[in-house]
Coordinates of C-alpha atoms and ligand atoms in Angstrom, one line a residue:
M30 CA 30.1 -86.5 51.7
P31 CA 33.3 -86.6 49.5
H32 CA 35.7 -83.7 50.2
S33 CA 35.3 -80.9 47.8
I34 CA 38.1 -79.4 45.7
I35 CA 38.2 -76.2 43.7
V36 CA 40.9 -76.1 41.0
I37 CA 41.9 -72.7 39.8
G38 CA 42.9 -73.1 36.1
A39 CA 42.7 -75.8 33.5
G40 CA 46.3 -76.0 32.3
I41 CA 47.8 -79.4 32.1
G42 CA 48.8 -79.1 35.8
G43 CA 45.2 -78.3 36.9
L44 CA 43.5 -80.8 34.6
T45 CA 45.9 -83.6 35.7
A46 CA 45.4 -82.8 39.4
G47 CA 41.6 -82.4 39.0
A48 CA 41.1 -85.6 37.0
L49 CA 43.2 -87.7 39.4
L50 CA 41.4 -86.2 42.4
A51 CA 38.0 -87.0 40.8
R52 CA 39.3 -90.5 40.1
R53 CA 40.1 -90.8 43.8
G54 CA 36.5 -89.9 44.8
Y55 CA 36.8 -86.1 45.5
D56 CA 34.1 -83.7 44.4
V57 CA 36.1 -81.6 41.9
T58 CA 35.3 -78.4 40.1
I59 CA 37.8 -76.7 37.9
Y60 CA 37.4 -73.0 37.0
E61 CA 39.1 -71.8 33.9
Q62 CA 39.1 -68.2 32.8
A63 CA 39.7 -69.0 29.1
R64 CA 37.1 -70.5 26.7
V65 CA 39.3 -73.6 26.1
P66 CA 41.3 -75.7 28.5
G67 CA 45.0 -76.4 28.2
G68 CA 46.6 -72.9 28.9
C69 CA 50.1 -72.8 27.3
A70 CA 49.4 -76.3 25.9
S71 CA 46.2 -75.4 24.1
T72 CA 45.5 -74.9 20.4
F73 CA 43.7 -72.3 18.2
K74 CA 42.3 -72.8 14.7
R75 CA 42.6 -70.4 11.8
Q76 CA 41.7 -71.0 8.1
G77 CA 41.8 -74.8 8.5
F78 CA 45.2 -74.7 10.4
S79 CA 45.5 -75.8 14.0
F80 CA 48.2 -73.9 15.9
D81 CA 49.7 -75.1 19.2
V82 CA 49.7 -72.0 21.4
G83 CA 53.0 -72.8 23.2
A84 CA 54.0 -76.4 23.9
T85 CA 54.4 -78.5 20.7
Q86 CA 56.3 -81.5 21.9
V87 CA 55.6 -83.9 24.7
A88 CA 57.8 -85.9 27.0
G89 CA 56.6 -88.6 29.4
L90 CA 54.5 -90.7 27.0
E91 CA 56.8 -93.8 27.2
P92 CA 56.0 -96.7 29.5
G93 CA 56.6 -95.5 33.0
G94 CA 56.7 -91.8 31.8
V95 CA 54.6 -89.4 33.9
H96 CA 51.8 -88.9 31.3
Q97 CA 51.6 -92.7 30.8
R98 CA 51.3 -93.3 34.5
V99 CA 48.6 -90.6 34.9
F100 CA 46.6 -92.0 32.0
A101 CA 46.8 -95.6 33.3
E102 CA 45.5 -94.4 36.7
L103 CA 42.7 -92.6 34.9
G104 CA 41.8 -95.6 32.8
I105 CA 42.0 -93.8 29.5
N106 CA 44.1 -94.3 26.4
L107 CA 47.2 -92.2 25.7
P108 CA 46.8 -90.0 22.7
T109 CA 48.4 -91.2 19.4
A110 CA 51.8 -89.7 19.0
T111 CA 54.9 -90.0 16.8
P112 CA 58.4 -89.9 18.4
C113 CA 60.5 -87.1 17.1
D114 CA 63.8 -88.3 15.5
P115 CA 65.8 -86.2 15.5
A116 CA 64.3 -84.5 18.5
C117 CA 65.9 -81.3 17.3
A118 CA 68.2 -80.1 14.6
V119 CA 70.3 -77.3 16.0
F120 CA 71.9 -74.6 13.8
L121 CA 74.7 -72.5 15.3
P122 CA 75.4 -69.0 13.9
H123 CA 76.6 -69.1 10.3
E124 CA 76.5 -72.9 10.1
T125 CA 74.5 -74.7 7.5
E126 CA 74.9 -78.2 8.8
P127 CA 72.8 -78.8 12.0
I128 CA 73.7 -80.7 15.1
Q129 CA 71.1 -83.5 15.1
V130 CA 69.9 -84.7 18.5
W131 CA 69.0 -88.2 17.5
R132 CA 66.6 -90.4 19.3
D133 CA 68.9 -93.4 19.3
S134 CA 71.5 -93.0 22.0
K135 CA 74.4 -94.6 20.0
R136 CA 73.7 -92.4 17.0
W137 CA 73.4 -89.3 19.3
Q138 CA 76.8 -90.3 20.9
L139 CA 78.5 -90.5 17.4
E140 CA 77.0 -87.2 16.4
R141 CA 78.1 -85.3 19.5
Q142 CA 81.6 -86.9 19.3
R143 CA 81.9 -85.6 15.8
Q144 CA 80.4 -82.2 16.6
F145 CA 82.2 -81.6 19.9
P146 CA 85.5 -83.5 19.9
G147 CA 86.9 -84.0 23.4
S148 CA 83.6 -83.5 25.2
E149 CA 82.7 -87.2 25.7
P150 CA 83.8 -87.3 29.4
F151 CA 81.3 -84.4 30.1
W152 CA 78.5 -86.3 28.3
Q153 CA 79.4 -89.5 30.2
L154 CA 79.1 -87.7 33.5
M155 CA 75.7 -86.3 32.4
A156 CA 74.6 -89.9 31.5
E157 CA 75.6 -91.2 34.9
L158 CA 73.8 -88.3 36.7
F159 CA 70.8 -88.8 34.5
R160 CA 70.5 -92.5 35.4
A161 CA 70.7 -91.8 39.1
S162 CA 68.3 -88.8 39.0
W163 CA 65.8 -90.6 36.8
N164 CA 65.7 -93.6 39.1
F165 CA 65.3 -91.3 42.1
Q166 CA 62.5 -89.3 40.4
G167 CA 60.8 -92.5 39.5
R168 CA 60.4 -93.4 43.2
E169 CA 58.4 -90.2 43.6
P170 CA 60.3 -88.1 46.1
V171 CA 58.5 -84.9 47.3
L172 CA 60.7 -81.9 46.6
P173 CA 61.1 -79.5 48.3
P174 CA 59.8 -81.2 51.5
R175 CA 57.7 -79.1 53.8
N176 CA 56.6 -81.5 56.5
I177 CA 57.4 -84.9 58.0
W178 CA 55.4 -86.9 55.4
D179 CA 57.2 -85.0 52.6
F180 CA 60.6 -85.7 54.2
W181 CA 59.7 -89.4 54.5
Q182 CA 58.8 -89.6 50.8
L183 CA 62.1 -87.9 49.9
I184 CA 64.2 -90.2 52.2
S185 CA 62.4 -93.3 51.0
A186 CA 63.3 -92.4 47.4
L187 CA 67.1 -92.3 48.2
R188 CA 69.2 -95.3 47.3
L189 CA 73.0 -95.9 47.1
D190 CA 73.1 -94.9 43.5
T191 CA 71.6 -91.5 44.4
L192 CA 74.8 -90.7 46.3
I193 CA 76.6 -90.1 43.0
T194 CA 74.5 -87.0 42.5
V195 CA 75.3 -85.5 45.9
P196 CA 78.7 -83.9 45.0
F197 CA 77.1 -82.3 41.9
A198 CA 74.0 -81.0 43.6
L199 CA 75.2 -77.4 43.9
M200 CA 76.9 -77.3 40.5
T201 CA 75.8 -75.6 37.3
V202 CA 76.4 -76.9 33.8
G203 CA 79.0 -74.1 33.4
D204 CA 80.9 -75.5 36.5
A205 CA 80.9 -79.0 35.0
L206 CA 82.2 -77.7 31.6
R207 CA 85.1 -76.0 33.4
L208 CA 85.7 -79.2 35.5
Y209 CA 86.3 -81.0 32.2
G210 CA 88.4 -78.2 30.6
L211 CA 85.6 -77.3 28.3
G212 CA 84.9 -73.9 29.7
N213 CA 86.3 -72.2 26.5
D214 CA 84.5 -74.5 24.0
Q215 CA 82.2 -71.8 22.7
R216 CA 80.5 -74.0 20.2
L217 CA 79.5 -76.6 22.8
K218 CA 78.5 -73.8 25.1
S219 CA 76.2 -72.3 22.5
F220 CA 74.6 -75.6 21.8
L221 CA 74.0 -76.2 25.5
D222 CA 72.7 -72.7 26.0
L223 CA 70.2 -73.1 23.2
Q224 CA 68.9 -76.5 24.4
L225 CA 68.9 -75.6 28.1
K226 CA 67.2 -72.3 27.7
L227 CA 64.2 -74.1 26.2
Y228 CA 63.8 -76.4 29.2
S229 CA 65.3 -74.4 32.2
Q230 CA 64.7 -70.8 31.0
V231 CA 68.4 -70.0 31.7
N232 CA 71.7 -70.5 30.0
A233 CA 74.3 -73.3 30.7
D234 CA 76.2 -71.1 33.1
E235 CA 73.1 -70.9 35.4
T236 CA 71.3 -74.1 34.9
A237 CA 71.5 -76.6 37.8
L238 CA 73.6 -79.6 36.6
L239 CA 71.2 -82.3 37.9
Y240 CA 68.3 -80.7 36.1
A241 CA 70.3 -80.4 32.9
A242 CA 71.3 -84.1 33.1
T243 CA 67.7 -85.0 32.9
V244 CA 66.4 -82.6 30.3
L245 CA 69.4 -83.3 27.9
A246 CA 68.7 -87.0 28.1
V247 CA 65.0 -87.2 27.6
S248 CA 65.2 -86.9 23.9
Q249 CA 66.7 -90.4 23.6
A250 CA 64.9 -93.7 23.7
P251 CA 63.5 -95.3 25.8
Q252 CA 62.3 -91.8 26.8
G253 CA 61.8 -89.4 24.0
L254 CA 59.9 -86.4 22.7
Y255 CA 56.7 -86.9 20.8
H256 CA 54.3 -85.0 18.5
L257 CA 50.7 -85.6 19.3
H258 CA 48.4 -86.4 16.4
G259 CA 45.8 -83.7 15.9
S260 CA 47.2 -81.0 18.1
M261 CA 48.4 -80.4 21.6
Q262 CA 44.7 -79.9 22.5
V263 CA 44.3 -83.6 22.4
L264 CA 46.1 -83.9 25.7
S265 CA 43.8 -81.5 27.5
N266 CA 40.7 -83.1 25.9
C267 CA 41.7 -86.6 27.2
L268 CA 42.1 -85.2 30.7
V269 CA 38.8 -83.4 30.5
E270 CA 37.2 -86.6 29.4
A271 CA 38.7 -88.4 32.4
L272 CA 37.6 -85.6 34.8
E273 CA 34.0 -85.8 33.6
K274 CA 34.1 -89.6 33.6
Y275 CA 34.7 -89.5 37.4
G276 CA 32.1 -86.8 38.1
G277 CA 34.4 -83.8 38.0
K278 CA 33.2 -80.5 36.5
L279 CA 35.1 -78.1 34.2
K280 CA 33.6 -74.5 34.1
L281 CA 35.1 -72.5 31.3
G282 CA 35.0 -68.7 31.2
Y283 CA 35.1 -68.3 35.0
S284 CA 38.0 -66.4 36.6
I285 CA 39.0 -66.7 40.3
E286 CA 39.5 -63.1 41.4
N287 CA 40.3 -63.6 45.0
I288 CA 41.3 -66.3 47.5
H289 CA 40.0 -65.5 51.0
S290 CA 41.7 -66.9 54.0
Q291 CA 41.2 -67.0 57.7
N292 CA 43.2 -68.8 60.5
N293 CA 45.8 -70.1 58.1
R294 CA 43.2 -71.8 55.8
V295 CA 41.5 -70.7 52.6
E296 CA 37.8 -70.3 53.3
Q297 CA 36.4 -69.3 50.0
V298 CA 37.1 -67.9 46.6
T299 CA 35.4 -65.1 44.6
I300 CA 34.6 -66.2 41.0
R301 CA 33.7 -63.9 38.2
H302 CA 31.8 -65.1 35.1
Q303 CA 33.8 -63.5 32.3
K304 CA 30.9 -62.9 30.0
T305 CA 28.2 -61.6 32.4
R306 CA 30.8 -60.1 34.8
E307 CA 28.7 -61.5 37.7
T308 CA 30.5 -62.7 40.8
S309 CA 29.8 -65.5 43.2
I310 CA 31.5 -67.0 46.3
E311 CA 32.4 -70.7 46.5
T312 CA 33.7 -72.7 49.4
A313 CA 35.6 -76.0 49.3
D314 CA 37.8 -78.2 51.6
H315 CA 40.9 -77.8 49.3
F316 CA 42.0 -75.3 46.7
V317 CA 44.5 -76.2 44.0
A318 CA 46.0 -73.2 42.2
N319 CA 47.3 -74.0 38.7
V320 CA 48.7 -70.5 38.3
T321 CA 52.2 -69.0 38.4
I322 CA 53.5 -68.3 41.9
Q323 CA 53.5 -64.6 41.0
N324 CA 49.7 -64.8 40.2
L325 CA 49.1 -66.7 43.5
I326 CA 50.6 -64.0 45.6
K327 CA 48.2 -61.4 43.9
L328 CA 45.1 -63.6 44.4
L329 CA 45.4 -63.8 48.2
D330 CA 43.1 -61.3 49.8
P331 CA 44.0 -60.2 52.4
P332 CA 47.6 -61.5 52.5
P333 CA 47.5 -63.8 55.6
S334 CA 50.2 -64.7 58.1
L335 CA 53.8 -64.0 58.8
F336 CA 54.7 -67.1 56.9
W337 CA 52.9 -65.7 53.9
G338 CA 55.0 -62.6 54.2
L339 CA 58.2 -64.6 54.0
Y340 CA 56.7 -66.6 51.1
R341 CA 55.9 -63.4 49.3
N342 CA 59.4 -62.0 50.0
R343 CA 60.9 -65.0 48.3
V344 CA 58.7 -64.6 45.2
D345 CA 59.6 -60.9 45.0
K346 CA 63.2 -61.8 45.0
L347 CA 63.0 -64.4 42.2
P348 CA 65.0 -63.4 39.1
R349 CA 62.8 -62.0 36.4
S350 CA 61.1 -64.7 34.3
S351 CA 61.2 -64.9 30.5
G352 CA 58.5 -64.2 28.0
A353 CA 57.9 -65.6 24.6
F354 CA 57.4 -64.1 21.2
V355 CA 55.7 -66.6 18.8
V356 CA 54.9 -66.5 15.1
Y357 CA 52.3 -68.9 13.8
L358 CA 52.5 -69.5 10.0
G359 CA 50.1 -71.5 7.8
V360 CA 52.0 -72.4 4.6
D361 CA 51.9 -74.4 1.5
R362 CA 53.8 -77.7 2.0
Q363 CA 56.2 -76.5 -0.8
A364 CA 57.6 -74.1 1.8
I365 CA 59.0 -77.0 3.8
P366 CA 62.4 -78.3 2.6
D367 CA 62.7 -82.1 2.0
G368 CA 63.7 -84.0 5.1
C369 CA 62.8 -81.1 7.4
P370 CA 62.9 -82.4 11.0
P371 CA 59.9 -81.7 13.4
H372 CA 61.9 -79.3 15.5
L373 CA 64.8 -76.9 14.7
Q374 CA 66.7 -74.4 16.7
F375 CA 68.7 -71.5 15.3
L376 CA 71.1 -69.2 17.1
Y377 CA 71.9 -65.9 15.3
E378 CA 74.7 -64.4 17.3
N379 CA 78.1 -65.8 18.1
N380 CA 79.5 -66.0 21.7
Q381 CA 76.3 -64.5 23.2
P382 CA 74.0 -66.0 25.8
I383 CA 70.5 -66.7 24.5
S384 CA 68.6 -63.5 25.2
E385 CA 66.3 -61.0 23.5
N386 CA 65.2 -62.3 20.2
N387 CA 68.5 -63.8 19.1
S388 CA 67.3 -67.4 18.6
L389 CA 64.3 -69.3 17.2
F390 CA 62.8 -72.6 18.3
I391 CA 60.7 -74.0 15.4
S392 CA 58.1 -76.7 15.2
V393 CA 56.9 -78.0 11.9
S394 CA 53.8 -80.1 11.3
E395 CA 54.1 -83.5 9.6
P396 CA 51.9 -84.4 6.6
G397 CA 48.7 -86.0 7.9
D398 CA 49.2 -85.1 11.6
G399 CA 46.0 -83.1 11.7
R400 CA 47.4 -79.7 12.0
A401 CA 47.0 -78.5 8.4
P402 CA 44.9 -79.3 5.4
K403 CA 46.3 -81.7 2.7
G404 CA 49.3 -80.1 0.9
K405 CA 49.8 -77.5 3.7
A406 CA 51.7 -77.2 6.9
T407 CA 52.2 -75.2 10.0
I408 CA 55.4 -73.5 11.2
I409 CA 55.5 -72.2 14.7
A410 CA 58.6 -70.2 15.7
S411 CA 59.3 -68.8 19.2
S412 CA 62.0 -66.6 20.7
F413 CA 62.7 -65.4 24.2
T414 CA 61.8 -61.9 25.0
D415 CA 61.7 -59.6 28.1
P416 CA 58.0 -59.3 29.0
Q417 CA 58.6 -55.7 30.3
I418 CA 59.2 -54.3 26.8
W419 CA 55.7 -55.3 25.8
F420 CA 53.7 -53.5 28.5
H421 CA 52.8 -49.9 29.3
Q422 CA 53.2 -48.8 25.7
A423 CA 51.0 -46.7 23.5
P424 CA 49.0 -49.1 21.2
E425 CA 50.8 -47.9 18.1
A426 CA 54.2 -48.5 19.7
Y427 CA 53.1 -52.0 20.7
Q428 CA 51.9 -52.8 17.2
A429 CA 55.1 -51.4 15.7
L430 CA 57.2 -53.6 18.0
K431 CA 55.1 -56.7 17.2
Q432 CA 55.4 -56.0 13.5
K433 CA 59.2 -55.6 13.7
Y434 CA 59.5 -58.9 15.7
T435 CA 57.2 -60.7 13.2
S436 CA 59.2 -59.4 10.1
D437 CA 62.5 -60.3 11.7
A438 CA 61.2 -63.8 12.5
I439 CA 59.9 -64.3 9.0
A440 CA 63.1 -63.0 7.4
R441 CA 65.1 -65.4 9.5
L442 CA 62.8 -68.3 8.7
S443 CA 63.1 -67.5 5.0
S444 CA 66.7 -68.6 5.1
Y445 CA 65.6 -72.2 5.7
F446 CA 62.0 -72.3 4.5
H447 CA 60.8 -71.3 1.0
L448 CA 58.6 -68.5 2.2
T449 CA 57.1 -66.4 -0.6
S450 CA 53.8 -64.6 -1.1
D451 CA 52.7 -67.8 -2.8
T452 CA 53.6 -70.2 -0.1
L453 CA 52.8 -68.1 3.0
I454 CA 49.0 -68.4 3.5
Y455 CA 48.4 -67.3 7.1
Q456 CA 50.4 -65.5 9.8
E457 CA 49.7 -64.4 13.3
A458 CA 51.9 -63.5 16.3
A459 CA 51.7 -63.7 20.1
T460 CA 53.7 -61.5 22.6
P461 CA 53.8 -61.6 26.4
Y462 CA 50.9 -59.3 26.3
T463 CA 48.9 -62.0 24.3
F464 CA 50.0 -64.7 26.8
A465 CA 48.9 -62.5 29.7
R466 CA 45.5 -62.0 28.1
F467 CA 44.8 -65.6 27.1
T468 CA 46.5 -67.6 29.8
A469 CA 46.2 -64.9 32.6
R470 CA 49.9 -65.5 33.4
D471 CA 51.4 -62.5 35.3
K472 CA 53.1 -60.2 32.8
G473 CA 52.8 -63.0 30.2
I474 CA 55.8 -64.8 31.7
V475 CA 56.1 -68.4 30.5
G476 CA 58.1 -71.5 31.4
G477 CA 58.3 -71.3 35.2
I478 CA 60.8 -69.8 37.5
G479 CA 64.1 -71.0 35.9
Q480 CA 66.0 -74.0 37.0
R481 CA 69.0 -72.4 38.7
V482 CA 70.7 -74.1 41.7
S483 CA 68.9 -71.7 44.0
T484 CA 65.4 -72.6 42.6
F485 CA 65.8 -76.3 41.7
G486 CA 65.0 -79.4 43.7
P487 CA 65.3 -78.8 47.5
F488 CA 65.5 -75.1 46.8
G489 CA 62.6 -75.0 44.4
I490 CA 59.0 -73.9 45.0
A491 CA 56.9 -76.4 46.9
T492 CA 53.4 -77.6 46.0
R493 CA 52.5 -76.9 49.7
T494 CA 51.9 -73.2 50.4
P495 CA 51.9 -71.6 53.9
L496 CA 48.1 -72.1 53.9
K497 CA 47.1 -75.6 55.0
N498 CA 44.5 -76.3 52.3
L499 CA 45.9 -74.2 49.4
W500 CA 48.1 -76.1 46.9
L501 CA 50.2 -75.0 44.0
V502 CA 50.6 -77.0 40.8
G503 CA 52.2 -76.1 37.5
D504 CA 55.5 -74.9 36.1
S505 CA 56.4 -72.6 39.0
T506 CA 56.8 -75.8 41.2
H507 CA 59.3 -78.7 41.2
P508 CA 60.3 -80.2 38.7
G509 CA 59.6 -77.2 36.5
E510 CA 58.1 -76.5 33.1
G511 CA 56.7 -78.7 30.4
T512 CA 53.6 -80.8 30.3
A513 CA 55.5 -83.7 31.9
G514 CA 56.9 -81.4 34.7
V515 CA 53.6 -79.9 35.6
S516 CA 51.9 -83.4 35.6
Y517 CA 54.5 -84.5 38.1
S518 CA 53.7 -81.6 40.4
A519 CA 50.0 -82.5 40.0
L520 CA 50.7 -86.1 41.0
T521 CA 52.6 -84.8 44.1
V522 CA 49.6 -82.6 45.2
V523 CA 47.2 -85.5 44.7
R524 CA 49.3 -87.7 47.0
Q525 CA 49.6 -84.9 49.5
I526 CA 45.9 -84.1 49.6
S527 CA 45.0 -87.9 49.8
I528 CA 47.3 -88.3 52.8
S529 CA 46.0 -85.2 54.6
Q530 CA 42.5 -86.5 55.1
Ligands
FAD802 C1 56.1 -70.7 23.4 C2 56.2 -71.9 24.4 C3 56.6 -73.1 23.9 C4 56.6 -74.2 24.8 N1 57.0 -75.5 24.3 C5 56.9 -76.6 25.1 C6 57.0 -77.8 24.6 O1 57.3 -78.0 23.4 N2 56.8 -78.9 25.4 C7 56.5 -78.8 26.7 O2 56.3 -79.8 27.4 N3 56.3 -77.5 27.2 C8 56.5 -76.4 26.5 N4 56.2 -75.2 27.0 C9 55.9 -75.1 28.4 C10 54.5 -75.6 28.8 O3 53.6 -75.2 27.8 C11 54.1 -75.1 30.1 O4 55.2 -75.3 31.1 C12 52.9 -75.9 30.7 O5 51.9 -76.1 29.6 C13 52.3 -75.1 31.8 O6 51.2 -75.7 32.3 P1 50.6 -75.2 33.6 O7 49.5 -76.1 33.9 O8 51.6 -75.0 34.7 O9 50.0 -73.7 33.4 P2 49.3 -73.0 32.2 O10 49.4 -73.6 30.9 O11 49.6 -71.5 32.3 O12 47.7 -73.1 32.7 C14 47.1 -72.4 33.7 C15 45.7 -72.2 33.4 O13 45.1 -71.5 34.4 C16 44.2 -70.5 33.9 N5 44.1 -69.5 34.9 C17 45.1 -68.7 35.3 N6 44.7 -67.8 36.3 C18 43.4 -68.1 36.5 C19 42.3 -67.6 37.3 N7 42.6 -66.6 38.2 N8 41.1 -68.1 37.3 C20 40.8 -69.1 36.4 N9 41.7 -69.6 35.5 C21 43.0 -69.2 35.6 C22 44.8 -70.1 32.6 O14 43.9 -69.5 31.7 C23 45.4 -71.4 32.1 O15 44.5 -72.1 31.3 C24 56.2 -74.1 26.1 C25 55.7 -72.9 26.6 C26 55.6 -71.8 25.7 C27 55.0 -70.5 26.2

């Protein structure tokens, strides 16, 4: 009898883990509370437009990239994708010329030398750290290690060139800027804040330097950021196809309500059918939770051992996570200026960290990429917001706040796009409340736990939990958010489960 696995949630983390485990001969069932798989990387359709719910760009599709490796093991083709070049056009407050993050490294070097004179030594350090970290990560270390096998995987991935990263392991980007005398370069700082907040959930002063070295370099070839043809849903669909090809099952519309444990092992889970509200109990040899760590804590019933208490304490002490406010616009193509890049970022306040609603990250569909009918386009714009302000409100107050954020976003978008009553065809918005409802993420938090020194790499959240047969995948765990990050955590769990038999 093959070992049975229950996967809780069909986000990219759960689907990748589930499909790989099915490929390796396990009897896999994935339960997903929503009606579509993909979680934050899924898509919804309105009036002929396809809107990506959250994730719009994908890393890790290049040869040797994490999605490419997963797809090769699954024996399925990678989805068709176009590299983004520039990966992003960044507009700082009151500036009309963007900083273009080009895909070609030489071109990007010239651009940043022109935009941020005197900063090249800092960028060279980042490039050195990136090379060493990327090679290290490619040897599949397990971080943070929780047993002897994990430690061995970590030690085996170390090489002489990894040593260069050691003195920088406890530094933030802010520390490195100060080291190079750039601590007062507000323009460079704002650019880094904007880019890093997208990937690490925190500003430059807080982001772990080694994490930043990687995420700031993945926009350039031979890595790169890509737009999938069709929509982000294509990624989940491919993984579902692979899961089913190897005999795995995906059950949509089923929510795991409780995880029951005994003697330091999960025994069973309570599952509720969302439509009929009926519950059932299922058992398995392993349980892979593709949920936020905050959700995981709430699912355990009753909370088990002393170790679990320590684990929960750590989660309680994590800094508050961010939420997202997103507007989805369906527009006439005339609304899009000529030469508009696929991604743009705007900061609206000088000398301020990225915080409540003071920036926008924008993703624009390309003609013929399957997201909009001919002659039309989609614009998706997101900003960071504190999830707390969206909950425990009277419905009218919530709607008023949502309307204000929507109007603010559209007014700001109108300074770049030609948005008029003629060109704006469809609009919708999502708040943390919406994310909580459709992705079941605790308080609608998105993007993981933030990549500070205290929560990154060896200090991050492990895929192993205090319960022997309960595993965590997804953006709470190392190496953090993004479809590539969560796929890496899925790969780690698959290796850990395979070795534990
Ligand atoms: C606005 C926004 C923009 C982003 N942009 C990008 C981007 O451009 N590129 C990028 O790579 N990343 C981006 N991200 C981040 C990326 O989307 C996420 O980090 C990643 O998709 C998270 O995947 P996951 O598998 O960890 O979790 P999720 O996507 O949260 O999936 C978890 C799944 O589990 C289900 N679930 C939860 N609890 C239960 C339960 N009890 N029972 C059953 N099912 C359950 C949920 O419904 C969900 O489908 C963005 C995120 C947001 C919000």
